[in-house]
mmCIF file of C-alpha atoms in Angstrom:
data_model
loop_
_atom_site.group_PDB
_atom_site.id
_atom_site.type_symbol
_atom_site.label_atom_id
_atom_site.label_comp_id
_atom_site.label_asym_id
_atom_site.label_seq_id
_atom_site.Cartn_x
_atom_site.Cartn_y
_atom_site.Cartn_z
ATOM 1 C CA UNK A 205 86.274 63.856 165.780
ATOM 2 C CA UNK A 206 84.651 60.766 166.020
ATOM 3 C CA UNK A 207 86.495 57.053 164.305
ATOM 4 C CA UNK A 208 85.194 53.612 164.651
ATOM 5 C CA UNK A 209 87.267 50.718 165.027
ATOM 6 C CA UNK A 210 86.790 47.416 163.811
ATOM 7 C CA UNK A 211 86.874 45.828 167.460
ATOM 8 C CA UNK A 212 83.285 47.631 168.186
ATOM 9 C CA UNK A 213 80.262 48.531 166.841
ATOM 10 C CA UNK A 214 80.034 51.989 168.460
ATOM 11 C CA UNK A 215 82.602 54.857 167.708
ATOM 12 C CA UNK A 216 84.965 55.364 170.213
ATOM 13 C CA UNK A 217 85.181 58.995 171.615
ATOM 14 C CA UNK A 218 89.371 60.331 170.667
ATOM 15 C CA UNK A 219 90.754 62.963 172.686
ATOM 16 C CA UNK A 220 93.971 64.964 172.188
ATOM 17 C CA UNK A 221 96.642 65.061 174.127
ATOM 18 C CA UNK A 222 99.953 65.814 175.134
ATOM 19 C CA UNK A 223 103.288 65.590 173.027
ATOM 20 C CA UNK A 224 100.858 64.964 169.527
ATOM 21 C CA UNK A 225 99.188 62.233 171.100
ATOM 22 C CA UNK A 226 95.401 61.324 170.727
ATOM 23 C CA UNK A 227 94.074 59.511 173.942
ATOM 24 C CA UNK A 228 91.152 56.929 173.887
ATOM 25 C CA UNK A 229 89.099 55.778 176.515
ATOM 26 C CA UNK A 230 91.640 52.505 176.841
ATOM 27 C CA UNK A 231 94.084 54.897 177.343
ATOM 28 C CA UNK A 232 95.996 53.964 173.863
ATOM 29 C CA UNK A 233 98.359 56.864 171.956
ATOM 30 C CA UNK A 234 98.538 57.341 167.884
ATOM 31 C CA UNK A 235 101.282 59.904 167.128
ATOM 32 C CA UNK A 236 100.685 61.993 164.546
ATOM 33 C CA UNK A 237 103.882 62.566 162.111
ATOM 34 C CA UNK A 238 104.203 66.140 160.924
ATOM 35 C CA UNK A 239 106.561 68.159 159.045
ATOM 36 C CA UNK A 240 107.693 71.534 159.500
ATOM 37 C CA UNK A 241 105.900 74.161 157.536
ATOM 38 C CA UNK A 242 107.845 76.197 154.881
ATOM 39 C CA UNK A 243 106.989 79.439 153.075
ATOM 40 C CA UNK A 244 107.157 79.213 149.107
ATOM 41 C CA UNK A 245 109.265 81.160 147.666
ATOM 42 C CA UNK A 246 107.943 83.135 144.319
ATOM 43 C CA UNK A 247 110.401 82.886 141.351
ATOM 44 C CA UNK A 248 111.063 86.528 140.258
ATOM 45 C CA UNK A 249 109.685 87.318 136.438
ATOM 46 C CA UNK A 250 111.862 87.168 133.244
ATOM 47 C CA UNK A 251 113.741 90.074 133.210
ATOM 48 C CA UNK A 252 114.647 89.927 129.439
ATOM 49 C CA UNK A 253 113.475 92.088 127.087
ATOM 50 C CA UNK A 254 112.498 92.592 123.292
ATOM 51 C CA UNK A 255 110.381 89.613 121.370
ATOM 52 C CA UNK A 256 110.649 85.902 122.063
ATOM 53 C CA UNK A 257 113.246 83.618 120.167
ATOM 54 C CA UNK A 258 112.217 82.488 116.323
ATOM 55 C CA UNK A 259 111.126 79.162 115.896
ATOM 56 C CA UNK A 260 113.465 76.130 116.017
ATOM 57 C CA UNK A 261 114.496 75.512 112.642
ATOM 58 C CA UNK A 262 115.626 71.573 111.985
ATOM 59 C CA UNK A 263 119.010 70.689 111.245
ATOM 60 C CA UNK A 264 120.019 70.352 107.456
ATOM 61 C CA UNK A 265 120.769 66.437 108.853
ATOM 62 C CA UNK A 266 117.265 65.989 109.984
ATOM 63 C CA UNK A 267 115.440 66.059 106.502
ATOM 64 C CA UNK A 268 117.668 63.448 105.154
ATOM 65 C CA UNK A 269 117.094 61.388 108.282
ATOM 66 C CA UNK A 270 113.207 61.749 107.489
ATOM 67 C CA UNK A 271 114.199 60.772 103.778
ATOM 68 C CA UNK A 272 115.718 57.812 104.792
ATOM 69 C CA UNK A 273 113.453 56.477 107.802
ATOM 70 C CA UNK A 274 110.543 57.238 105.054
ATOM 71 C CA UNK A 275 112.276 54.829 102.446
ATOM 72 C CA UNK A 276 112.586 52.405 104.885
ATOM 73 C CA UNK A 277 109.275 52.625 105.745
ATOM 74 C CA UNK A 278 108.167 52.118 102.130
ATOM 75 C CA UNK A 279 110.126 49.010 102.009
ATOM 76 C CA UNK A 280 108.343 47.414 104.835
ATOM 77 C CA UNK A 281 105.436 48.094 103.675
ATOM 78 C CA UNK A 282 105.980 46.746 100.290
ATOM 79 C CA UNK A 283 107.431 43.619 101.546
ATOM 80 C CA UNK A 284 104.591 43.214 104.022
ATOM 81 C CA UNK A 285 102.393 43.830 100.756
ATOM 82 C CA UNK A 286 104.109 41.174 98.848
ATOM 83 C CA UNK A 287 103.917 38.845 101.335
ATOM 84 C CA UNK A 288 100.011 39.398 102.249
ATOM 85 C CA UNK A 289 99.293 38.915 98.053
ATOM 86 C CA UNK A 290 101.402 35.992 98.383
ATOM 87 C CA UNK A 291 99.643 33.769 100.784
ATOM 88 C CA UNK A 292 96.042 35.173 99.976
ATOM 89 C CA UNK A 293 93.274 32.690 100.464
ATOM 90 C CA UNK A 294 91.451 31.079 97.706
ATOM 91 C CA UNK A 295 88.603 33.394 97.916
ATOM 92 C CA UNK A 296 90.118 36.585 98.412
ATOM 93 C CA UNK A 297 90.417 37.122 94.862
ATOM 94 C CA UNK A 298 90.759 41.563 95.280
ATOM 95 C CA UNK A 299 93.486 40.591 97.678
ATOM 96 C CA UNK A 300 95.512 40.093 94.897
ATOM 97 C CA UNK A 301 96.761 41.936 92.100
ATOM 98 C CA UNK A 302 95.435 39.733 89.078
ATOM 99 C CA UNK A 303 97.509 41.195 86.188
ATOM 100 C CA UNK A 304 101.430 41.590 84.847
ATOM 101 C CA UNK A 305 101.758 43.918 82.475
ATOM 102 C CA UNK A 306 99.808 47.159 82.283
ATOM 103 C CA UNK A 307 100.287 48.870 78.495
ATOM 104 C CA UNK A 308 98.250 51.350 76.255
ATOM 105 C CA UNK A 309 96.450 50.739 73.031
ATOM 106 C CA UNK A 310 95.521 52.947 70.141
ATOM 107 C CA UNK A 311 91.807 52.301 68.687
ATOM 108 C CA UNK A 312 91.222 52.923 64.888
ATOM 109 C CA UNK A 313 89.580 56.152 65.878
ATOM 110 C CA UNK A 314 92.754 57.331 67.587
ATOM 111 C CA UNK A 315 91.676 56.934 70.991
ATOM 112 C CA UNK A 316 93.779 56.150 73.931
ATOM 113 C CA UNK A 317 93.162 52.479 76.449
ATOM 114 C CA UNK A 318 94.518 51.323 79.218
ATOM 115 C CA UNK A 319 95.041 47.296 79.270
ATOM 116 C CA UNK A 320 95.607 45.159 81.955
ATOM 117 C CA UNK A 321 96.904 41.978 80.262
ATOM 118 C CA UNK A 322 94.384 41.845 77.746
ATOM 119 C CA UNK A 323 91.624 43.384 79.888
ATOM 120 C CA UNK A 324 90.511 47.120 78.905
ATOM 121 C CA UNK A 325 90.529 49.907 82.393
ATOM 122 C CA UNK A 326 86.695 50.953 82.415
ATOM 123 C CA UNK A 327 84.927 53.677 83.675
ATOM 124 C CA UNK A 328 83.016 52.526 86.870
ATOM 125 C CA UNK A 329 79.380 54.326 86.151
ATOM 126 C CA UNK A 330 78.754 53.359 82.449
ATOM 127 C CA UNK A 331 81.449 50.076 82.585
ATOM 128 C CA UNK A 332 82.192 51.199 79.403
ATOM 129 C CA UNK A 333 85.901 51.248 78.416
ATOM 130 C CA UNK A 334 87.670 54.776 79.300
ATOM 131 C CA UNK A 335 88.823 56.015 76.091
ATOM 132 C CA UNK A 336 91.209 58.938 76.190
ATOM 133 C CA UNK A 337 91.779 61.593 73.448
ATOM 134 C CA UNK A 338 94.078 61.463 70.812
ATOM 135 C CA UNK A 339 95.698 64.417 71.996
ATOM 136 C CA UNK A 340 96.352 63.074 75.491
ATOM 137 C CA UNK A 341 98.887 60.487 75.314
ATOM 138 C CA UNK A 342 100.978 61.780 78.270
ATOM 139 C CA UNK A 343 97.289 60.978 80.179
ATOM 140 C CA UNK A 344 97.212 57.583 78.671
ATOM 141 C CA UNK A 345 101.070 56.895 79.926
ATOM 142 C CA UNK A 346 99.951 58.575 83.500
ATOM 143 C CA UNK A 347 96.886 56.392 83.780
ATOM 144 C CA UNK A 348 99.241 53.146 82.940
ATOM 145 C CA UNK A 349 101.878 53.590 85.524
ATOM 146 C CA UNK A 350 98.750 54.662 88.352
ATOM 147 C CA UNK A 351 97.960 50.841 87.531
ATOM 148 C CA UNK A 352 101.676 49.504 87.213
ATOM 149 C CA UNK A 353 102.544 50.718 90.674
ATOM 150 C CA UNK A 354 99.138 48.792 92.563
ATOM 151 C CA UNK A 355 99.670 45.778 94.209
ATOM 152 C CA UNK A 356 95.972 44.239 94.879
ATOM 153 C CA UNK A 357 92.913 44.580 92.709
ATOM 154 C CA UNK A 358 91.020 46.090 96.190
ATOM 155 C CA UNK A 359 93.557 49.421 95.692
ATOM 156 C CA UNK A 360 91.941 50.289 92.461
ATOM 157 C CA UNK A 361 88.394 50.607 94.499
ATOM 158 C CA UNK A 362 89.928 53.718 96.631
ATOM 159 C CA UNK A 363 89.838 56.697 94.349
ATOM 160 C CA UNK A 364 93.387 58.248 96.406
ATOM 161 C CA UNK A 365 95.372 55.068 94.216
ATOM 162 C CA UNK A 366 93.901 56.161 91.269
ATOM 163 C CA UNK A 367 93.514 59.879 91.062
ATOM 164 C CA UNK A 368 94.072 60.184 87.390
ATOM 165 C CA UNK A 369 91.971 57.515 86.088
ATOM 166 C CA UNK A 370 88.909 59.113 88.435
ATOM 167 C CA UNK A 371 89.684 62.523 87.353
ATOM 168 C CA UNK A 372 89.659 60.888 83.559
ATOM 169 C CA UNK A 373 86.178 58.977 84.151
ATOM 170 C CA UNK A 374 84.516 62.032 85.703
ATOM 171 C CA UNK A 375 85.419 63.703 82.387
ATOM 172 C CA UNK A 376 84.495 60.785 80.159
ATOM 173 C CA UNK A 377 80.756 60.274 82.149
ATOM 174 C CA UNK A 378 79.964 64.273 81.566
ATOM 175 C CA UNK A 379 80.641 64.031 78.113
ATOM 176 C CA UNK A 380 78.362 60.990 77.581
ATOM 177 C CA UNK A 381 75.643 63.405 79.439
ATOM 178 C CA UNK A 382 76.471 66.104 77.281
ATOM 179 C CA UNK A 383 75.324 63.932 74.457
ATOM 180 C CA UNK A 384 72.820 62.345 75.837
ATOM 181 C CA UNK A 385 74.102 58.935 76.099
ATOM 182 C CA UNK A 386 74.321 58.308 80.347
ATOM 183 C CA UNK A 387 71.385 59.683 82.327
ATOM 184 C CA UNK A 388 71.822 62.737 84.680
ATOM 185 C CA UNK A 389 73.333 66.093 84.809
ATOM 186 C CA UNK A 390 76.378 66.306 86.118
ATOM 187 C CA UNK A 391 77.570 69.759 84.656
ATOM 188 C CA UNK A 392 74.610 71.847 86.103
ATOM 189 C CA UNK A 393 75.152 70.047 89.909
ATOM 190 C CA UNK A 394 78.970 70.833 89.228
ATOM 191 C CA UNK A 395 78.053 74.745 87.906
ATOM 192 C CA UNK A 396 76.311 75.070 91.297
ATOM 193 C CA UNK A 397 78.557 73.574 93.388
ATOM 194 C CA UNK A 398 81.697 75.588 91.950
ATOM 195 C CA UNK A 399 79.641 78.853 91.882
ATOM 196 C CA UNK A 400 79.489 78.709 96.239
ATOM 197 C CA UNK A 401 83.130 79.165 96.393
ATOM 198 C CA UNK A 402 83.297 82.139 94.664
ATOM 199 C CA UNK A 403 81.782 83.948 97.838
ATOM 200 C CA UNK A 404 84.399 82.451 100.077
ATOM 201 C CA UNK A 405 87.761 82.333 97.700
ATOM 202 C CA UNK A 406 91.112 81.512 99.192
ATOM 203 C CA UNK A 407 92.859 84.112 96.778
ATOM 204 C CA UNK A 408 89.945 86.914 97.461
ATOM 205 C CA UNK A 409 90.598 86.288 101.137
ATOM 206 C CA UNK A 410 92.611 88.342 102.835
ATOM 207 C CA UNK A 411 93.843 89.247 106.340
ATOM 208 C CA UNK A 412 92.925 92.217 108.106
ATOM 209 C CA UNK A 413 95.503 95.116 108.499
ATOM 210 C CA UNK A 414 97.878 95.257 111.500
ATOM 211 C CA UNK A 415 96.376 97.194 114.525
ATOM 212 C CA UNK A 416 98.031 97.916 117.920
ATOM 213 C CA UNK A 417 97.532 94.687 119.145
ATOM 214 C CA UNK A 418 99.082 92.203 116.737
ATOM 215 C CA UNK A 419 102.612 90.690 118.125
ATOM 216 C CA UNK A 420 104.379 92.625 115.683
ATOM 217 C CA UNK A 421 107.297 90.788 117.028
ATOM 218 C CA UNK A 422 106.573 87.742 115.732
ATOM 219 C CA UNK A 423 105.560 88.733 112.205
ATOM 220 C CA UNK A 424 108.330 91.286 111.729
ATOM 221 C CA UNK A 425 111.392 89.273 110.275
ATOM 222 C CA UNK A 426 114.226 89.609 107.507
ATOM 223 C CA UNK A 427 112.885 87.215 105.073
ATOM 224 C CA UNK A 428 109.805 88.725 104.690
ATOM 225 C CA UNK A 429 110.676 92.518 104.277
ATOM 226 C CA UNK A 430 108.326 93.889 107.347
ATOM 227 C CA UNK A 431 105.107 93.001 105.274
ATOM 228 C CA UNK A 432 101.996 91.597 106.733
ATOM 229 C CA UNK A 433 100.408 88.723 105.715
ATOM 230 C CA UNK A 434 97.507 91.020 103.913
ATOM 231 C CA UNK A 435 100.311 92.819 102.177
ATOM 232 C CA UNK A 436 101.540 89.428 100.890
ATOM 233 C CA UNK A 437 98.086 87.898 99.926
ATOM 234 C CA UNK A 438 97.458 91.195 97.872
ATOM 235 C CA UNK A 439 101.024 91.217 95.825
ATOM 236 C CA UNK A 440 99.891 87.544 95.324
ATOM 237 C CA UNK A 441 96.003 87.706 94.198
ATOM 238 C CA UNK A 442 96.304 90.710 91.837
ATOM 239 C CA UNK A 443 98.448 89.742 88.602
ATOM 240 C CA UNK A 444 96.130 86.459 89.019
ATOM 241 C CA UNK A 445 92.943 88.877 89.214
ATOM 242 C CA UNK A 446 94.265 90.881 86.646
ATOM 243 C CA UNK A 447 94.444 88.287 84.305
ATOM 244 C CA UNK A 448 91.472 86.820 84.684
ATOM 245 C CA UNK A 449 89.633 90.066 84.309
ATOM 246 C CA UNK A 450 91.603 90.338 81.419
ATOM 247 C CA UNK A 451 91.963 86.933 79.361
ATOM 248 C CA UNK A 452 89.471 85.102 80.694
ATOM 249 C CA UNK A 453 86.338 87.266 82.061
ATOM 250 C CA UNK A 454 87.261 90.603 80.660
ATOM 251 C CA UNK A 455 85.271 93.958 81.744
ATOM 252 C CA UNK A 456 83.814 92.875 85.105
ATOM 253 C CA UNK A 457 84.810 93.678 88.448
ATOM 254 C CA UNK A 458 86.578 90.806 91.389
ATOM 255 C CA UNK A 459 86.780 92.323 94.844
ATOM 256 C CA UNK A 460 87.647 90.862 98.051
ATOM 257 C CA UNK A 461 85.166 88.790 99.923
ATOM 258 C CA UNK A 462 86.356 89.348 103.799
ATOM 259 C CA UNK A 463 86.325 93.339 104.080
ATOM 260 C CA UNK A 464 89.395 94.609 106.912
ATOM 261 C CA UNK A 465 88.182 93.426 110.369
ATOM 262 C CA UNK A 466 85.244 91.709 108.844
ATOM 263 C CA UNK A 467 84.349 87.808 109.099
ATOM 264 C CA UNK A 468 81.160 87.585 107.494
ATOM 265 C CA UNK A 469 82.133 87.146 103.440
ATOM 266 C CA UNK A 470 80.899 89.472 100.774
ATOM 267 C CA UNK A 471 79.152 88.397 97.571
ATOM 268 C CA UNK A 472 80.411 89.587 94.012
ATOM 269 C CA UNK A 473 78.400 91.673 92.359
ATOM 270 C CA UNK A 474 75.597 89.988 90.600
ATOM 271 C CA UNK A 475 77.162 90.696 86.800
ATOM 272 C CA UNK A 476 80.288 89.030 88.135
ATOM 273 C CA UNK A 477 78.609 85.963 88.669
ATOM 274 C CA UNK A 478 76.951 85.676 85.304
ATOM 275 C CA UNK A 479 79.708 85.831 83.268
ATOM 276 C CA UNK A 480 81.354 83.578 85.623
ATOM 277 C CA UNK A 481 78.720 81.037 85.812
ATOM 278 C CA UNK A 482 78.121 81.310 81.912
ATOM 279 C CA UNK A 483 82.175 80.595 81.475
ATOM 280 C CA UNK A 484 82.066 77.121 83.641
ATOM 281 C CA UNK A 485 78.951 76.109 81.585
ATOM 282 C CA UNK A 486 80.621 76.292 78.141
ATOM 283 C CA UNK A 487 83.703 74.517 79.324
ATOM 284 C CA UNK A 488 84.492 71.094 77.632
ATOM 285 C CA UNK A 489 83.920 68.033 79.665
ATOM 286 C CA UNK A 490 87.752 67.465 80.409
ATOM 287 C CA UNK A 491 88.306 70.970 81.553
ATOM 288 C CA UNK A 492 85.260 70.750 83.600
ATOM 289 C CA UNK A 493 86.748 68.020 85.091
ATOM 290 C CA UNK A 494 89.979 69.397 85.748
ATOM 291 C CA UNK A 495 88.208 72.652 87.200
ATOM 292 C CA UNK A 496 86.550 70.851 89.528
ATOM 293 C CA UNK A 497 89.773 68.974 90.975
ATOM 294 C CA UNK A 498 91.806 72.084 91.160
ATOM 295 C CA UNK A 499 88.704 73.752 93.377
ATOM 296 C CA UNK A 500 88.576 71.148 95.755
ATOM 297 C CA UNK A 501 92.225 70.868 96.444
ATOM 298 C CA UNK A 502 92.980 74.636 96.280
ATOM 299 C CA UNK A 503 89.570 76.199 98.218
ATOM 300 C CA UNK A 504 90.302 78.624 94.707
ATOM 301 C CA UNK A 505 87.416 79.790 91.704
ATOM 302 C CA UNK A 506 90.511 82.096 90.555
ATOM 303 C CA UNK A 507 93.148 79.978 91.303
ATOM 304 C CA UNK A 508 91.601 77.241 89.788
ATOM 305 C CA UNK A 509 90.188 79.144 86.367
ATOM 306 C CA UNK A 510 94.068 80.638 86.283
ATOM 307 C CA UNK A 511 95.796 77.217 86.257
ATOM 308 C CA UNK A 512 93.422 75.431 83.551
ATOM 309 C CA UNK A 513 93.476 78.037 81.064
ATOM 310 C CA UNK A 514 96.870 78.390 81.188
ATOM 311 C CA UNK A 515 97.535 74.593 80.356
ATOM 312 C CA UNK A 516 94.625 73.871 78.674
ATOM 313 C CA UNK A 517 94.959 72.947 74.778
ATOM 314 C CA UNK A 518 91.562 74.968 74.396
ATOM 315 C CA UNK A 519 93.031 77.882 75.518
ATOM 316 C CA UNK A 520 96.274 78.788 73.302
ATOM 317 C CA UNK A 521 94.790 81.488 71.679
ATOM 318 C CA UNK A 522 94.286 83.124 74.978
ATOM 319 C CA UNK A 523 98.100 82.523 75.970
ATOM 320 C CA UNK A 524 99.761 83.245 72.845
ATOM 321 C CA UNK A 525 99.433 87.008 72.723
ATOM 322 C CA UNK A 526 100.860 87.168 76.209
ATOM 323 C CA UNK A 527 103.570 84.472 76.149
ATOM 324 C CA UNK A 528 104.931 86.560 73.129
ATOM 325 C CA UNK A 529 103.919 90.417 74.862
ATOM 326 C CA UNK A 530 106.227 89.254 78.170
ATOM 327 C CA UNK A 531 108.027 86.236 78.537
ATOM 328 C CA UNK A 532 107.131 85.725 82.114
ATOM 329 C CA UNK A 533 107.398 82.117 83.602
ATOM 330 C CA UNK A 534 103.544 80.236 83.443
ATOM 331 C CA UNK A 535 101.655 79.569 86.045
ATOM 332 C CA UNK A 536 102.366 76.227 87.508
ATOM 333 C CA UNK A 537 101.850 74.218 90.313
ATOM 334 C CA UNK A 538 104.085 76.160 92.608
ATOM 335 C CA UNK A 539 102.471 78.913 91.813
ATOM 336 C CA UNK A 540 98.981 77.862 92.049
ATOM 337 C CA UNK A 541 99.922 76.162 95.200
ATOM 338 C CA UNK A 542 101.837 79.197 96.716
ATOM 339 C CA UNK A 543 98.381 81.301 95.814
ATOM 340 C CA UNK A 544 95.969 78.455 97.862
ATOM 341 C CA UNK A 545 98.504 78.399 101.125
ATOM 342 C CA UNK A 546 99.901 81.374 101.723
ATOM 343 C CA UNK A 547 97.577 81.971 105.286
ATOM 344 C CA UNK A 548 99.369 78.027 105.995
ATOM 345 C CA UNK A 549 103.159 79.222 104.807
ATOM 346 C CA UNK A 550 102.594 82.260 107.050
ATOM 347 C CA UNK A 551 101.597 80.390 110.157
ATOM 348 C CA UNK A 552 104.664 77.553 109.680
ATOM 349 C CA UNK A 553 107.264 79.985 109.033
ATOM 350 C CA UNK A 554 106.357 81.447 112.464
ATOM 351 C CA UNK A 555 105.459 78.647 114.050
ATOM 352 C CA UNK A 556 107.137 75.817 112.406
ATOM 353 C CA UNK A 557 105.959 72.788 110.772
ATOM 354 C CA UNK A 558 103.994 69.766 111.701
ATOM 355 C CA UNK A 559 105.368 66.612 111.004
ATOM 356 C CA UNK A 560 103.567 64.231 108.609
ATOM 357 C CA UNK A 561 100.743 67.124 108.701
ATOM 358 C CA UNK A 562 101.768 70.053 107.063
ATOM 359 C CA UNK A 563 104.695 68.426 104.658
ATOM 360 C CA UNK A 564 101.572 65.791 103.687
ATOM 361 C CA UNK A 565 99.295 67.972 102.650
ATOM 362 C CA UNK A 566 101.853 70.278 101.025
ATOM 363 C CA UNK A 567 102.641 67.406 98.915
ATOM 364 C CA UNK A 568 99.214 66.317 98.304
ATOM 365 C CA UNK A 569 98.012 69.654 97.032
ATOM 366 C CA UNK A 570 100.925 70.061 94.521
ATOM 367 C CA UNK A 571 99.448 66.232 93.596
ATOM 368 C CA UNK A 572 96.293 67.303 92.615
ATOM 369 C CA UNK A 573 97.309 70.238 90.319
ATOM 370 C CA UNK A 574 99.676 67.893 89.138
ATOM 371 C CA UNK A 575 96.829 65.950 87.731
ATOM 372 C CA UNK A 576 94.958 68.854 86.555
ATOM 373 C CA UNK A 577 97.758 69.644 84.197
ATOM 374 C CA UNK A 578 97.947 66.290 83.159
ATOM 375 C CA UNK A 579 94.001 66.237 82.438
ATOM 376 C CA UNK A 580 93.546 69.218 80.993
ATOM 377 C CA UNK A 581 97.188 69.729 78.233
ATOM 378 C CA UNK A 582 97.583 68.114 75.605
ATOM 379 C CA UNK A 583 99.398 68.027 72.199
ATOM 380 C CA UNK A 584 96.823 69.663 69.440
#
């Protein structure tokens, strides 16, 4: 082994010897420190038997801990709110919130508005004022207190502070196309874009059986009765199947898209998709609308169809005969939410949840059904 030394330019020749000593031609020692070498020792494997402990459930405490530090979190942020609208520069004018009161006004025609002060809510495309039906005053109220609870005029340009009064002006704008009175064709693009997730449904999704090598263990507990999760997403999907191929699109046949042990989706057969498409194109601009939200919160065609025509006011006549036949609780938003997440409720009751993951989006799906009812019910 050869080492250089600062003092020269030329490597110095080392040489071992004695006692763990290296020896250099001026006769210098290094000692080498050393320890003594030890054999590991392997830990023996778990000798316990039978499947691995259930998932940590949190204490009853904890969720009104997360309650709590939540609120408090709210407050902060609204003071730290207040205080940025407060001291806002001159010429920050949508750093501000530039109105007081937010109340609704009836038009001669019987229309609902929205007023800010004395300044009419518009819909963005046409800046037009957003009228709402006369049979939709709980929409009108809704769309108020969305605007009563902002605190700058920059909120209202993020459509996630105002999710009714979007869902509202995507109605209003396709009925202005449906008469030909605002350019473009928004039902068609929608028609098309609701049609592609027929072939990959949440509802028509379902797990493949159990084989031999599933941890049987793990999905095997009181609470759910020894059922798999395809067993579950089947009890689930068919009363919602069998009502739609009863009520809604009656003679033609749903199956499932994802075939056992398959992951390439299946199509529905080509009448199926007809009738379907033809049923989205006759619906009225604010069930159109509503369709469209439910869809892209729930990943759902059925789900979707199943929630708006059983709140719709176009749709009594379809409800009547079975509210009165069985008086079975409607289909809500736990329902329609239960439908869209069972694969999600499966995985968390095994696994357990993610914090501000899983309870957020949980909340923000029953949200967006929430305004689907909302959009779509009214009083006539």
């Amino acid at each position: 082994m050869k080492l250089s030394t600062s003092k020269a330019t030329a490597p110095f020749l080392y040489k071992p010897c004695k006692n763990g000593r290296i020896l250099n031609h001026t006769s210098s020692c290094y000692k080498f420190h050393t320890g003594i070498p030890r054999a590991a020792t392997p830990l023996p494997l778990p000798a316990a038997v039978g499947p691995p402990p259930a998932a940590p459930l949190p204490a009853a405490s904890q969720y009104g801990e997360q309650v709590n530090r939540r609120r408090r979190q709210a407050e902060l942020l609204k003071r730290g709110q207040d205080l940025r609208a407060s001291h806002v520069k001159p010429g920050s004018a949508l750093k501000k919130r530039f109105w007081k009161d937010v109340h609704v006004k009836t038009t001669p025609e019987g229309h609902h508005t929205v007023h800010l002060d004395g300044r009419p809510v518009r819909a963005p495309t046409t800046k037009s004022v957003l009228p709402i039906p006369p049979s939709k005053p709980h929409l009108a109220s809704a769309i108020a207190l969305e605007w009563d609870l902002l605190v700058s005029a920059q909120q209202a340009l993020k459509q996630h502070h105002i999710p009714l009064t979007s869902i509202a002006s995507r109605a209003y704008d396709i009925a202005l196309q449906d008469k030909g009175q605002a350019p473009g064709d928004a039902r068609q693009e929608m028609v098309t874009m609701l049609m592609r997730y027929l072939d990959t449904d949440t509802l028509l999704c379902w797990a493949p059986a159990r084989s031999q090598h599933d941890a049987m263990q793990l999905e095997e507990s009181a609470d759910r009765a020894n059922k798999s999760l395809r067993e579950i997403q089947i009890r689930v999907a068919r009363p919602i199947i069998s009502y739609l191929t009863t009520n809604i699109w009656p003679g033609i046949e749903i199956k499932p898209v994802l075939d056992d042990g398959s992951i390439v989706p299946a199509s529905q057969p080509q009448e199926t998709r007809d009738v379907i498409r033809g049923w989205i194109s006759g619906l009225g601009p604010w069930e159109l609308a509503g369709l469209e939200r439910a869809v892209l919160a729930g990943k759902s065609l059925c789900v979707a169809a199943r929630l708006v025509v059983e709140w719709s006011e176009n749709f009594r006549s379809v409800n009547e005969p079975d509210e009165q036949a069985s008086k079975s609780p409607k289909f809500g938003i736990e329902e329609a939410a239960e439908a869209c997440s069972l694969e999600v409720a499966w995985q968390t009751g095994m696994w357990g949840e993610v914090e501000d993951s899983h309870d957020v989006d949980k909340e923000d799906l029953r949200r967006q059904f929430g305004s689907v009812i909302l959009i779509v019910s009214g009083t006539s």
